[in-house]
Coordinates of C-alpha atoms in Angstrom, one line a residue:
Chain A
M69 CA 54.8 -16.9 87.9
R70 CA 55.2 -14.5 84.9
P71 CA 58.7 -13.3 84.2
P72 CA 59.2 -9.6 85.0
P73 CA 58.0 -7.4 82.1
P74 CA 60.7 -6.0 79.8
P75 CA 62.1 -2.6 80.9
S76 CA 59.7 -0.5 78.9
D77 CA 56.5 -2.5 78.7
E78 CA 54.4 -0.8 76.0
R79 CA 51.6 -3.2 76.4
P80 CA 48.4 -1.6 77.6
L81 CA 47.0 -2.9 80.9
V82 CA 43.9 -5.0 80.8
L83 CA 42.4 -6.1 84.1
L84 CA 40.8 -9.6 84.4
A85 CA 37.7 -10.4 86.3
Q86 CA 38.8 -14.1 86.3
P87 CA 41.8 -15.9 84.8
L88 CA 41.9 -16.2 81.1
F89 CA 41.5 -19.5 79.2
P90 CA 45.0 -20.6 78.6
D91 CA 44.5 -20.4 74.8
F92 CA 43.3 -16.8 75.1
A93 CA 46.2 -15.8 77.4
A94 CA 48.7 -17.3 74.9
A95 CA 47.2 -15.5 72.0
L96 CA 46.8 -12.1 73.7
A97 CA 49.8 -11.9 76.1
S98 CA 52.1 -10.4 73.5
R99 CA 49.7 -7.4 72.9
F100 CA 48.3 -6.7 76.3
R101 CA 49.5 -6.8 79.9
F102 CA 47.1 -8.7 82.1
A103 CA 46.5 -8.4 85.8
L104 CA 43.8 -10.2 87.8
A105 CA 41.6 -7.4 89.2
A106 CA 41.2 -9.1 92.6
D107 CA 45.0 -9.4 93.1
A108 CA 46.0 -6.2 91.3
D109 CA 48.5 -3.9 93.0
A110 CA 47.4 -0.4 93.9
A111 CA 48.9 1.2 90.7
D112 CA 47.2 -1.3 88.4
A113 CA 43.8 -1.0 90.1
A114 CA 44.0 2.8 89.9
E115 CA 45.0 2.9 86.3
G116 CA 43.1 0.0 84.8
R117 CA 40.8 1.3 82.1
V118 CA 39.6 -2.1 80.8
L119 CA 38.1 -5.1 82.6
L120 CA 38.1 -8.3 80.5
V121 CA 35.4 -10.5 81.9
G122 CA 34.8 -14.2 81.5
L123 CA 31.6 -16.2 82.1
K124 CA 31.3 -15.7 85.9
P125 CA 29.0 -13.0 87.2
V126 CA 30.3 -9.4 87.2
T127 CA 28.7 -7.2 89.9
D128 CA 28.8 -3.6 90.9
E129 CA 31.3 -4.6 93.6
H130 CA 33.8 -5.8 90.9
L131 CA 33.5 -2.4 89.2
A132 CA 33.6 -0.3 92.4
G133 CA 37.3 -0.7 93.1
L134 CA 38.4 0.5 89.6
P135 CA 38.2 4.3 89.4
A136 CA 39.8 4.5 85.9
L137 CA 37.5 1.9 84.4
E138 CA 35.9 2.8 81.1
L139 CA 35.3 -0.5 79.3
V140 CA 34.0 -3.9 80.3
A141 CA 34.9 -6.3 77.5
G142 CA 33.2 -9.7 77.3
I143 CA 34.3 -13.0 75.7
S144 CA 30.7 -14.2 75.1
V145 CA 27.7 -13.0 73.2
G146 CA 25.5 -13.1 76.2
V147 CA 26.2 -10.4 78.8
D148 CA 23.3 -11.2 81.2
H149 CA 25.9 -12.2 83.8
V150 CA 27.2 -8.6 83.9
D151 CA 25.4 -6.0 85.9
L152 CA 24.6 -3.8 82.9
A153 CA 22.6 -1.3 85.0
A154 CA 25.7 -0.7 87.1
C155 CA 27.8 -0.3 83.9
R156 CA 25.3 2.3 82.6
R157 CA 25.3 4.2 85.9
R158 CA 29.1 4.3 85.9
G159 CA 29.2 5.5 82.3
L160 CA 31.0 2.3 81.1
S161 CA 31.0 0.8 77.6
V162 CA 30.5 -2.9 77.3
T163 CA 31.5 -5.1 74.4
N164 CA 30.6 -8.7 73.6
A165 CA 31.7 -11.4 71.1
G166 CA 29.7 -9.7 68.4
A167 CA 29.1 -12.0 65.5
A168 CA 32.0 -14.3 66.2
F169 CA 29.8 -17.1 67.3
A170 CA 26.9 -16.5 65.1
V171 CA 27.6 -19.0 62.4
D172 CA 28.5 -21.9 64.6
S173 CA 25.5 -21.1 66.9
A174 CA 23.1 -21.1 63.9
D175 CA 24.5 -24.3 62.5
Y176 CA 24.2 -25.9 65.9
A177 CA 20.5 -24.7 66.3
V178 CA 19.7 -26.4 63.0
G179 CA 21.6 -29.5 64.0
L180 CA 19.5 -29.6 67.2
L181 CA 16.3 -29.1 65.3
I182 CA 17.0 -32.0 62.9
A183 CA 18.2 -34.1 65.8
V184 CA 14.9 -33.7 67.7
L185 CA 12.6 -34.1 64.7
R186 CA 14.4 -37.1 63.2
Q187 CA 15.6 -38.5 66.6
V188 CA 19.1 -38.9 65.4
A189 CA 20.7 -39.5 68.8
A190 CA 18.0 -42.0 69.8
A191 CA 18.6 -43.9 66.5
D192 CA 22.3 -44.0 67.2
A193 CA 21.7 -45.3 70.7
Y194 CA 19.4 -48.0 69.3
V195 CA 22.1 -49.3 67.0
R196 CA 24.9 -49.0 69.6
G197 CA 22.8 -50.9 72.0
G198 CA 22.8 -53.9 69.5
R199 CA 19.0 -53.6 69.1
W200 CA 18.9 -53.6 65.3
P201 CA 18.8 -57.3 64.6
A202 CA 16.4 -58.1 67.4
D203 CA 13.7 -55.5 67.7
G204 CA 10.9 -54.9 65.2
D205 CA 10.0 -51.9 63.1
Y206 CA 11.5 -48.5 64.1
P207 CA 9.0 -45.8 64.8
L208 CA 8.4 -43.1 62.2
T209 CA 9.6 -39.6 62.9
T210 CA 8.5 -36.4 61.3
K211 CA 9.7 -34.5 58.3
V212 CA 12.0 -31.5 58.8
S213 CA 11.5 -29.8 55.5
G214 CA 8.5 -27.6 55.3
K215 CA 8.0 -27.2 59.0
R216 CA 6.7 -23.8 60.2
V217 CA 9.6 -22.3 62.2
G218 CA 9.3 -19.4 64.6
I219 CA 12.5 -17.6 65.5
V220 CA 12.7 -15.6 68.6
G221 CA 15.3 -12.9 68.1
L222 CA 16.3 -12.2 64.5
G223 CA 19.8 -11.0 65.2
N224 CA 23.1 -12.4 64.1
I225 CA 22.2 -15.9 65.1
G226 CA 18.5 -15.9 64.4
S227 CA 18.9 -14.5 60.9
R228 CA 21.4 -17.2 60.0
V229 CA 19.1 -19.9 61.4
A230 CA 16.3 -18.4 59.2
R231 CA 18.5 -18.6 56.1
R232 CA 19.5 -22.2 56.7
L233 CA 15.9 -23.4 57.4
A234 CA 14.6 -21.5 54.4
A235 CA 16.8 -23.8 52.2
F236 CA 14.8 -26.7 53.8
G237 CA 11.6 -25.2 52.5
C238 CA 10.6 -24.2 56.1
A239 CA 8.1 -21.3 56.5
V240 CA 10.0 -18.9 58.7
S241 CA 8.4 -16.3 61.0
Y242 CA 10.0 -14.4 63.8
H243 CA 9.3 -12.4 66.9
S244 CA 11.6 -9.7 68.2
R245 CA 11.4 -6.3 70.0
S246 CA 10.6 -4.6 66.7
P247 CA 10.1 -5.7 63.1
K248 CA 13.0 -5.7 60.7
P249 CA 11.8 -4.2 57.5
S250 CA 14.7 -5.6 55.4
S251 CA 14.0 -9.1 56.5
P252 CA 12.0 -11.4 54.1
Y253 CA 10.4 -13.3 56.9
T254 CA 7.1 -12.7 58.6
F255 CA 7.1 -10.6 61.8
V256 CA 4.7 -11.8 64.5
P257 CA 4.0 -9.2 67.2
T258 CA 3.7 -11.5 70.2
L259 CA 5.6 -14.6 71.2
L260 CA 2.4 -16.4 72.0
D261 CA 1.1 -15.9 68.5
L262 CA 4.4 -17.1 67.1
A263 CA 4.1 -20.2 69.2
V264 CA 0.5 -20.8 68.1
G265 CA 1.5 -20.7 64.4
S266 CA 4.8 -22.6 64.6
D267 CA 5.8 -26.3 64.6
V268 CA 9.3 -25.4 66.0
L269 CA 10.3 -22.4 68.1
V270 CA 14.0 -21.4 68.1
L271 CA 15.2 -19.2 71.0
S272 CA 18.1 -17.1 69.8
C273 CA 17.8 -13.8 71.7
A274 CA 19.6 -12.2 74.6
L275 CA 18.6 -12.8 78.2
T276 CA 17.3 -9.6 79.8
D277 CA 14.7 -8.7 82.4
E278 CA 12.1 -8.6 79.6
T279 CA 13.0 -12.0 78.1
K280 CA 13.5 -14.0 81.3
H281 CA 11.2 -17.0 81.3
M282 CA 9.6 -15.8 78.1
A283 CA 9.1 -19.5 77.1
N284 CA 6.6 -20.2 79.8
R285 CA 3.9 -22.9 80.1
E286 CA 1.4 -20.9 78.0
V287 CA 3.9 -20.5 75.2
M288 CA 4.9 -24.2 75.4
E289 CA 1.3 -25.4 75.4
A290 CA 0.6 -23.1 72.4
L291 CA 3.5 -24.8 70.6
G292 CA 1.7 -28.0 71.4
K293 CA 2.0 -31.7 71.7
D294 CA 3.8 -32.0 68.3
G295 CA 5.7 -28.8 68.8
V296 CA 9.5 -28.5 69.4
L297 CA 11.5 -26.0 71.4
I298 CA 15.1 -25.3 70.5
N299 CA 17.2 -23.2 72.8
V300 CA 20.7 -21.9 71.9
G301 CA 20.2 -18.6 73.8
R302 CA 20.3 -18.8 77.5
G303 CA 18.7 -21.2 79.9
G304 CA 17.0 -18.4 81.7
L305 CA 14.8 -17.7 78.6
V306 CA 12.9 -20.9 79.5
D307 CA 10.8 -21.6 82.6
E308 CA 12.8 -24.9 83.1
P309 CA 10.5 -26.6 85.7
E310 CA 7.6 -26.0 83.4
L311 CA 9.5 -27.3 80.4
V312 CA 10.2 -30.5 82.2
S313 CA 6.5 -30.8 83.2
C314 CA 5.2 -30.0 79.7
L315 CA 7.5 -32.6 78.2
R316 CA 6.6 -35.2 80.8
D317 CA 2.9 -34.5 80.3
G318 CA 3.2 -34.6 76.5
A319 CA 1.9 -31.0 76.3
L320 CA 5.1 -30.2 74.4
G321 CA 6.4 -32.6 71.6
G322 CA 10.1 -32.2 72.1
A323 CA 13.1 -30.0 72.9
G324 CA 16.7 -29.5 71.8
L325 CA 18.7 -27.7 74.5
D326 CA 22.3 -26.4 74.6
V327 CA 21.7 -24.2 77.6
Y328 CA 20.1 -24.6 81.0
A329 CA 18.9 -22.5 83.9
N330 CA 21.7 -23.6 86.3
E331 CA 24.6 -25.0 84.2
P332 CA 26.1 -27.5 84.4
A333 CA 23.0 -29.0 86.2
V334 CA 20.6 -30.6 83.7
P335 CA 17.1 -31.8 84.9
P336 CA 17.6 -35.5 85.1
E337 CA 14.0 -36.2 84.2
L338 CA 15.0 -35.3 80.7
F339 CA 17.6 -38.0 80.4
G340 CA 15.1 -40.8 79.5
M341 CA 13.2 -38.8 76.9
D342 CA 13.9 -39.8 73.3
N343 CA 12.2 -36.6 72.1
V344 CA 14.8 -34.4 74.0
V345 CA 18.2 -33.7 72.6
L346 CA 20.6 -32.5 75.3
S347 CA 23.9 -30.8 74.8
D348 CA 26.5 -29.2 77.1
H349 CA 26.6 -25.6 75.9
R350 CA 29.1 -26.4 73.2
A351 CA 27.4 -24.7 70.3
V352 CA 30.4 -22.4 69.8
I353 CA 33.2 -24.7 70.9
T354 CA 34.9 -25.0 67.5
P355 CA 38.4 -23.8 66.7
E356 CA 37.0 -21.4 64.2
S357 CA 34.7 -19.7 66.8
M358 CA 37.5 -19.5 69.3
R359 CA 39.8 -17.8 66.7
G360 CA 36.8 -15.6 65.8
V361 CA 36.2 -14.4 69.3
L362 CA 39.9 -13.7 69.9
E363 CA 39.8 -11.5 66.8
V364 CA 36.8 -9.6 68.1
I365 CA 38.4 -9.2 71.6
T366 CA 41.6 -8.0 70.1
A367 CA 39.8 -5.7 67.7
N368 CA 37.8 -4.2 70.5
L369 CA 40.8 -3.7 72.7
D370 CA 42.8 -2.2 69.9
A371 CA 40.0 0.2 69.0
F372 CA 39.6 1.2 72.6
F373 CA 43.3 1.9 73.3
S374 CA 43.6 3.9 70.1
G375 CA 40.4 5.9 70.6
R376 CA 38.5 4.4 67.7
P377 CA 34.9 3.2 67.8
L378 CA 34.4 -0.2 69.5
V379 CA 33.7 -3.1 67.2
S380 CA 30.9 -4.9 69.1
P381 CA 29.4 -2.5 71.7
V382 CA 26.4 -3.7 73.6
Q383 CA 23.6 -1.2 73.9
L384 CA 23.0 -0.5 77.6
Chain B
M68 CA -12.1 -47.2 41.3
A69 CA -12.9 -50.7 40.1
S70 CA -15.7 -52.7 41.7
A71 CA -14.9 -55.8 43.6
G72 CA -15.7 -58.1 40.7
C73 CA -13.1 -56.7 38.3
M74 CA -10.3 -55.4 40.5
P75 CA -7.0 -56.3 39.0
A76 CA -4.8 -58.8 40.9
I77 CA -1.5 -57.8 42.3
L78 CA 1.3 -59.7 44.1
L79 CA 2.3 -58.1 47.3
C80 CA 5.8 -59.1 48.4
R81 CA 6.3 -56.8 51.4
R82 CA 4.7 -56.4 54.7
P83 CA 2.2 -53.5 54.5
E84 CA 0.8 -51.4 57.3
A85 CA -2.9 -51.6 58.0
S86 CA -3.7 -48.4 56.2
F87 CA -1.7 -49.2 53.1
S88 CA -3.1 -52.7 53.0
A89 CA -6.6 -51.3 53.2
A90 CA -6.0 -48.8 50.5
L91 CA -4.6 -51.5 48.2
R92 CA -7.5 -53.8 48.8
E93 CA -10.0 -51.0 47.9
R94 CA -8.5 -51.0 44.4
F95 CA -6.9 -54.4 43.8
R96 CA -7.2 -58.1 44.5
V97 CA -4.1 -58.5 46.8
L98 CA -2.2 -61.8 46.7
D99 CA -0.1 -61.3 49.8
F100 CA 3.1 -63.4 49.8
L101 CA 4.1 -62.9 53.4
A102 CA 0.6 -63.5 54.7
S103 CA 0.3 -66.7 52.7
G104 CA 3.0 -68.3 54.8
E105 CA 4.0 -70.4 51.8
P106 CA 7.4 -70.7 50.2
L107 CA 7.9 -68.3 47.3
P108 CA 7.8 -71.0 44.5
T109 CA 4.5 -72.4 45.8
F110 CA 3.0 -69.0 46.2
L111 CA 4.0 -67.9 42.7
A112 CA 2.8 -71.2 41.1
A113 CA -0.6 -70.7 42.7
A114 CA -0.8 -67.1 41.5
A115 CA 0.2 -68.1 38.0
A116 CA -2.4 -70.9 37.9
A117 CA -5.3 -68.6 39.0
P118 CA -8.0 -67.7 36.4
E119 CA -6.9 -64.1 36.4
P120 CA -3.2 -64.1 37.3
P121 CA -1.6 -60.9 38.7
R122 CA -0.1 -58.5 36.2
A123 CA 1.7 -56.3 38.7
A124 CA 3.9 -56.9 41.8
V125 CA 4.7 -54.6 44.7
V126 CA 8.2 -55.3 46.1
T127 CA 10.7 -53.7 48.3
G128 CA 14.4 -53.8 48.8
G129 CA 15.7 -55.6 51.9
C130 CA 12.9 -58.1 51.7
S131 CA 13.6 -61.7 50.6
V132 CA 12.2 -61.4 47.1
R133 CA 14.6 -60.7 44.3
V134 CA 13.0 -59.9 40.9
D135 CA 15.3 -61.8 38.6
A136 CA 14.9 -64.3 35.7
W137 CA 13.8 -67.0 38.1
F138 CA 11.0 -64.9 39.6
L139 CA 9.8 -63.6 36.2
D140 CA 9.7 -67.2 34.9
A141 CA 7.7 -68.3 37.9
A142 CA 5.3 -65.4 37.5
P143 CA 5.0 -65.0 33.7
S144 CA 1.8 -62.9 34.1
I145 CA 3.7 -60.1 35.7
R146 CA 4.2 -57.1 33.3
C147 CA 4.9 -54.5 35.9
V148 CA 7.0 -54.4 39.1
V149 CA 6.7 -51.4 41.5
S150 CA 9.2 -51.1 44.2
T151 CA 8.4 -49.1 47.3
G152 CA 11.9 -47.6 47.7
A153 CA 14.1 -45.5 45.5
G154 CA 16.8 -48.2 45.2
V155 CA 16.2 -51.0 42.7
D156 CA 19.3 -53.1 43.3
H157 CA 17.0 -56.0 44.1
I158 CA 15.5 -55.9 40.6
D159 CA 17.3 -57.3 37.5
L160 CA 16.6 -54.3 35.3
A161 CA 18.2 -55.8 32.2
E162 CA 16.1 -58.9 32.5
C163 CA 12.9 -56.9 33.0
A164 CA 13.7 -54.8 30.0
R165 CA 14.3 -57.9 27.9
R166 CA 10.9 -59.2 28.8
G167 CA 9.2 -55.8 28.4
V168 CA 8.3 -55.7 32.1
A169 CA 7.8 -52.1 33.3
V170 CA 9.6 -51.2 36.6
G171 CA 8.7 -48.3 38.8
N172 CA 10.1 -47.0 42.1
S173 CA 9.2 -44.4 44.7
G174 CA 10.3 -41.6 42.5
D175 CA 10.9 -38.4 44.5
V176 CA 8.8 -39.4 47.5
Y177 CA 11.7 -39.9 49.8
S178 CA 14.3 -37.5 48.4
T179 CA 13.6 -34.6 50.8
D180 CA 13.6 -36.7 54.0
V181 CA 16.8 -38.5 53.0
A182 CA 18.5 -35.1 52.2
D183 CA 17.3 -33.7 55.5
Y184 CA 18.7 -36.7 57.3
A185 CA 22.0 -36.5 55.5
V186 CA 22.4 -33.0 56.7
G187 CA 21.4 -34.0 60.2
L188 CA 24.0 -36.8 60.2
L189 CA 26.7 -34.5 58.9
L190 CA 26.0 -31.8 61.6
D191 CA 25.9 -34.5 64.3
V192 CA 29.3 -35.9 63.3
L193 CA 30.9 -32.5 62.9
R194 CA 29.5 -31.0 66.1
Q195 CA 29.3 -34.2 68.1
L196 CA 25.6 -33.8 69.0
S197 CA 24.9 -37.4 69.9
A198 CA 28.2 -37.6 71.7
A199 CA 27.3 -34.5 73.7
G200 CA 24.0 -36.1 74.6
R201 CA 25.7 -39.2 75.9
Y202 CA 28.1 -37.0 77.8
V203 CA 25.3 -35.1 79.5
R204 CA 23.2 -38.2 80.2
R205 CA 25.9 -40.0 82.0
G206 CA 26.5 -37.0 84.2
S207 CA 29.9 -36.1 82.8
W208 CA 29.2 -32.5 82.3
P209 CA 29.7 -31.2 85.9
V210 CA 33.1 -32.8 85.8
Q211 CA 35.6 -30.6 84.1
G212 CA 37.2 -32.6 81.4
D213 CA 38.6 -32.1 77.9
Y214 CA 36.2 -30.1 75.8
P215 CA 36.5 -31.9 72.5
L216 CA 36.3 -29.3 69.7
G217 CA 33.6 -29.5 67.1
S218 CA 34.2 -28.4 63.6
K219 CA 32.7 -25.5 61.7
L220 CA 30.6 -26.4 58.7
G221 CA 30.7 -23.1 56.7
G222 CA 33.3 -22.7 54.1
K223 CA 34.0 -26.4 54.0
R224 CA 34.1 -28.2 50.6
V225 CA 31.4 -30.9 50.3
G226 CA 31.8 -33.6 47.7
I227 CA 28.5 -35.2 46.7
I228 CA 28.7 -38.6 45.1
G229 CA 25.6 -38.8 42.9
L230 CA 23.8 -35.5 42.2
G231 CA 20.3 -36.8 41.6
N232 CA 17.1 -36.1 43.5
I233 CA 18.7 -36.6 46.9
G234 CA 22.2 -35.2 46.2
S235 CA 20.8 -32.0 44.7
R236 CA 18.6 -31.4 47.7
V237 CA 21.6 -32.0 50.0
A238 CA 23.5 -29.5 47.9
K239 CA 20.8 -26.8 48.2
R240 CA 20.7 -27.2 52.0
L241 CA 24.4 -27.2 52.6
E242 CA 24.8 -24.1 50.4
A243 CA 22.7 -22.2 52.9
F244 CA 25.4 -23.1 55.5
G245 CA 28.1 -21.6 53.4
C246 CA 29.5 -24.8 52.1
V247 CA 31.2 -25.1 48.7
I248 CA 29.5 -27.8 46.7
Q249 CA 31.2 -30.1 44.2
Y250 CA 30.2 -33.5 42.9
N251 CA 30.8 -36.7 41.0
S252 CA 28.2 -38.5 38.9
R253 CA 28.3 -40.5 35.8
K254 CA 28.0 -37.4 33.6
P255 CA 28.4 -33.7 34.4
K256 CA 25.1 -31.8 34.8
D257 CA 25.2 -28.6 32.8
S258 CA 22.4 -27.0 34.7
V259 CA 24.2 -26.9 38.1
P260 CA 26.8 -24.3 39.1
Y261 CA 28.9 -26.8 41.1
K262 CA 32.3 -28.1 40.1
Y263 CA 32.3 -31.6 38.5
F264 CA 34.9 -34.2 39.2
P265 CA 35.0 -37.2 36.8
N266 CA 36.2 -39.5 39.5
V267 CA 35.6 -39.9 43.2
H268 CA 39.2 -40.1 44.2
D269 CA 39.9 -36.6 42.8
L270 CA 36.7 -35.4 44.4
A271 CA 37.9 -36.7 47.8
V272 CA 41.3 -35.1 47.4
E273 CA 39.6 -31.7 47.2
S274 CA 36.8 -32.2 49.6
D275 CA 36.5 -31.8 53.4
M276 CA 33.5 -34.1 53.5
L277 CA 31.9 -36.7 51.2
I278 CA 28.2 -37.4 51.0
V279 CA 27.3 -40.7 49.3
A280 CA 23.9 -40.3 47.6
C281 CA 24.1 -42.6 44.6
A282 CA 22.4 -45.8 43.6
L283 CA 24.1 -49.2 44.0
N284 CA 25.0 -50.9 40.8
K285 CA 28.1 -52.6 39.3
E286 CA 29.9 -49.3 38.8
T287 CA 29.2 -47.9 42.2
R288 CA 29.9 -50.9 44.4
H289 CA 32.8 -49.9 46.7
I290 CA 33.1 -46.6 44.8
V291 CA 34.4 -45.3 48.1
N292 CA 37.4 -47.6 48.7
K293 CA 40.7 -47.4 50.6
N294 CA 42.2 -44.9 48.2
V295 CA 39.3 -42.6 48.3
L296 CA 39.2 -42.7 52.1
E297 CA 43.0 -41.8 52.2
A298 CA 42.4 -39.0 49.8
L299 CA 39.6 -37.7 52.0
G300 CA 42.1 -37.4 54.7
K301 CA 42.4 -37.3 58.5
S302 CA 40.2 -34.3 59.0
G303 CA 37.6 -35.6 56.5
V304 CA 34.1 -36.8 57.2
I305 CA 31.9 -39.2 55.2
V306 CA 28.1 -39.6 55.3
N307 CA 26.4 -42.5 53.6
I308 CA 22.7 -42.4 52.8
G309 CA 23.0 -44.5 49.7
R310 CA 23.7 -48.2 50.1
G311 CA 26.1 -49.8 52.5
S312 CA 28.1 -51.4 49.6
N313 CA 28.8 -48.0 48.0
I314 CA 31.6 -48.0 50.6
D315 CA 34.2 -50.7 51.3
E316 CA 33.0 -51.2 54.9
E317 CA 36.1 -53.1 56.1
E318 CA 38.3 -50.3 54.9
L319 CA 36.0 -47.7 56.4
V320 CA 36.2 -49.3 59.8
L321 CA 40.0 -49.5 59.5
A322 CA 40.3 -45.9 58.4
L323 CA 38.2 -44.8 61.4
K324 CA 40.2 -47.0 63.8
E325 CA 43.5 -45.6 62.5
G326 CA 42.4 -42.0 62.4
K327 CA 42.8 -41.9 58.6
I328 CA 39.5 -40.0 58.5
A329 CA 37.9 -37.8 61.2
G330 CA 34.4 -39.3 61.3
A331 CA 31.4 -40.9 59.7
G332 CA 27.6 -40.7 59.6
L333 CA 26.1 -44.0 58.4
D334 CA 22.5 -44.9 57.8
V335 CA 23.3 -47.9 55.7
F336 CA 25.7 -50.9 56.0
E337 CA 27.0 -53.7 53.7
H338 CA 25.3 -56.5 55.6
E339 CA 22.3 -55.0 57.4
P340 CA 21.2 -55.5 60.1
K341 CA 24.8 -56.3 61.0
V342 CA 26.9 -53.2 62.0
P343 CA 30.6 -53.6 62.7
A344 CA 30.9 -53.6 66.5
E345 CA 34.1 -51.6 66.4
L346 CA 32.0 -48.5 65.6
F347 CA 29.9 -48.7 68.8
S348 CA 32.6 -47.2 70.9
M349 CA 33.6 -44.4 68.6
D350 CA 32.4 -40.9 69.4
N351 CA 33.2 -39.6 66.0
V352 CA 30.6 -41.9 64.3
V353 CA 26.8 -41.6 64.2
L354 CA 24.8 -44.7 63.3
S355 CA 21.3 -45.4 62.4
R356 CA 19.3 -48.4 61.1
H357 CA 18.5 -47.4 57.5
I358 CA 15.8 -44.9 58.6
A359 CA 16.6 -41.9 56.4
V360 CA 13.2 -42.3 54.7
F361 CA 11.1 -43.0 57.7
T362 CA 8.8 -40.1 58.4
K363 CA 5.1 -40.1 58.8
E364 CA 4.8 -37.7 55.9
S365 CA 6.8 -39.7 53.4
R366 CA 5.2 -42.9 54.5
S367 CA 1.8 -41.7 53.5
D368 CA 3.2 -40.0 50.4
L369 CA 4.7 -43.4 49.4
H370 CA 1.4 -45.2 49.7
A371 CA -0.3 -42.7 47.5
H372 CA 2.6 -42.8 45.0
T373 CA 2.7 -46.6 44.8
I374 CA -1.0 -46.8 44.2
G375 CA -0.5 -44.1 41.6
N376 CA 2.1 -46.2 39.8
L377 CA -0.2 -49.3 39.9
E378 CA -3.2 -47.3 38.6
A379 CA -1.2 -45.8 35.8
F380 CA -0.1 -49.3 34.7
F381 CA -3.5 -50.8 34.8
S382 CA -5.0 -47.9 32.8
G383 CA -2.3 -48.2 30.2
Q384 CA -0.5 -45.0 31.1
P385 CA 3.2 -44.6 31.7
L386 CA 4.3 -45.2 35.3
L387 CA 4.6 -42.1 37.5
S388 CA 8.2 -43.0 38.2
P389 CA 9.5 -45.5 35.7
V390 CA 13.1 -46.9 36.1
Q391 CA 15.1 -47.5 32.9
A392 CA 17.5 -50.4 32.7
D393 CA 20.5 -48.1 32.1
S394 CA 19.6 -45.4 34.5
V395 CA 21.3 -44.6 37.8
V396 CA 18.4 -44.0 40.2
Q397 CA 18.9 -41.7 43.1

């Protein structure tokens, strides 16, 4: 139970779609007064102008009972779990984590890529299993440097992935909704063409109606039996049953996955595959990213309450 | 290419793959030690007694043949030794120099793959990729538990021990992640913009991670010792893609057990194939069996390069990648 607020509580009210992570609550409680939207008293529900959302879905119903609502503030980069159409209809602004997670996500994507191509985890399991003295030659893997990499979504994360892989001598191309003239990398107008011309495909774009299942069987077959798919975006970008099937059939060479269609469920058929690196959506779980997103959230809330432009608005 | 009648003879002291073996036999008369099944003295005596004894030998580290005074006495016709790795700690360079025996290694063939692997090991340790994979595969994810925090790479100070072919490639890659690069080597390199530290202890004090990318010789044995590990500190990470004996392995295991350093990525060990069992239960350690060079691409590059070294020798040219007795090869 929170102690009663001081007599004149100057802290602006922020409604919560779900309880905050304890670290976040501790960091923000001195600046803002929080109330869980579902339990809010009549006054708070009527006055609340900001809804801070977590990772659980946010529907029109959540928004409906809050007549003063103007801003939906997210703690993640992806906002595919928020009914953006409803926000648009209601004239709401939406903010996300901006670039707070970009560096760690990009680093992680490269880590996954090297891990798949060089089978780092499989090598580690081999040694831990005591197999080194006994078994014979270890199979050859494939060189990372110089691979042709196709990046899907050249935003905050994708552009950083590109920069890192360029230092490995990789040839970087990308596909996105529109070309970025200032980018030194080659724009490819369709995802299929990108897959045809790439050894590795890195998914680093938002999940929307257009991008859902963009990595389908055709794309994976175009990537091919030596091709590798890396996903640090959202599980929904990939047709997951087809992914499993392509890997099982050898139509796709390998995959590095931090995200899945129905987290935390991971298709168990993938567990036995040495050419698949599995991770539990932890690309951004570092103290630095956590501090970074807190800064972005605070900055967005400060800007909103003082009438200044939002720091990381999402285009609706 | 020489015709069958006058192909020069070579000693082969390592197990070749079929394609390499075939490529060698197209150009040379191959005297294959391992295939002979004989003890080394017998094999070398027979080779020396042959009408056209071999003038070159192909060797590798980690195999039972040491090219030392005894070997060179037993095979006096040998005037060139080509190693199929970068390391030449299995070759007595001073002895070869005294006898005028040319020594060659794999040059730059492996450097890129080793550098790539070093970055992969580092990322895995910092971001716990292999540990995450184990977590997912044993079904731990659906169960809410502690979410161990990974550690950001950017902005961190990377201390590279040995800024040669491999170390400089590691530097270039990690710069793109926003790391600050600094290094120790025998002498400062004026052409690089990185900060030089004349000794490894001071480098460790000022680094968040150490990458061991130097050759193994008298000066570099246990160059990472207890003091260096303590200087690296409890949030420090070390990656070894050099030789196991570059690090005092006992002290390393102790430092990991006691939390004196945060983690390690190790492709090499002091007494391969033995790996200290205490490491097997640690989630902050990533292990592999000396495979940093093993890609299909560098394997075929290596074959071409080794043949290139041999052909250069037999045609009186300098080796493609000669090793000097006083050089530190990386």
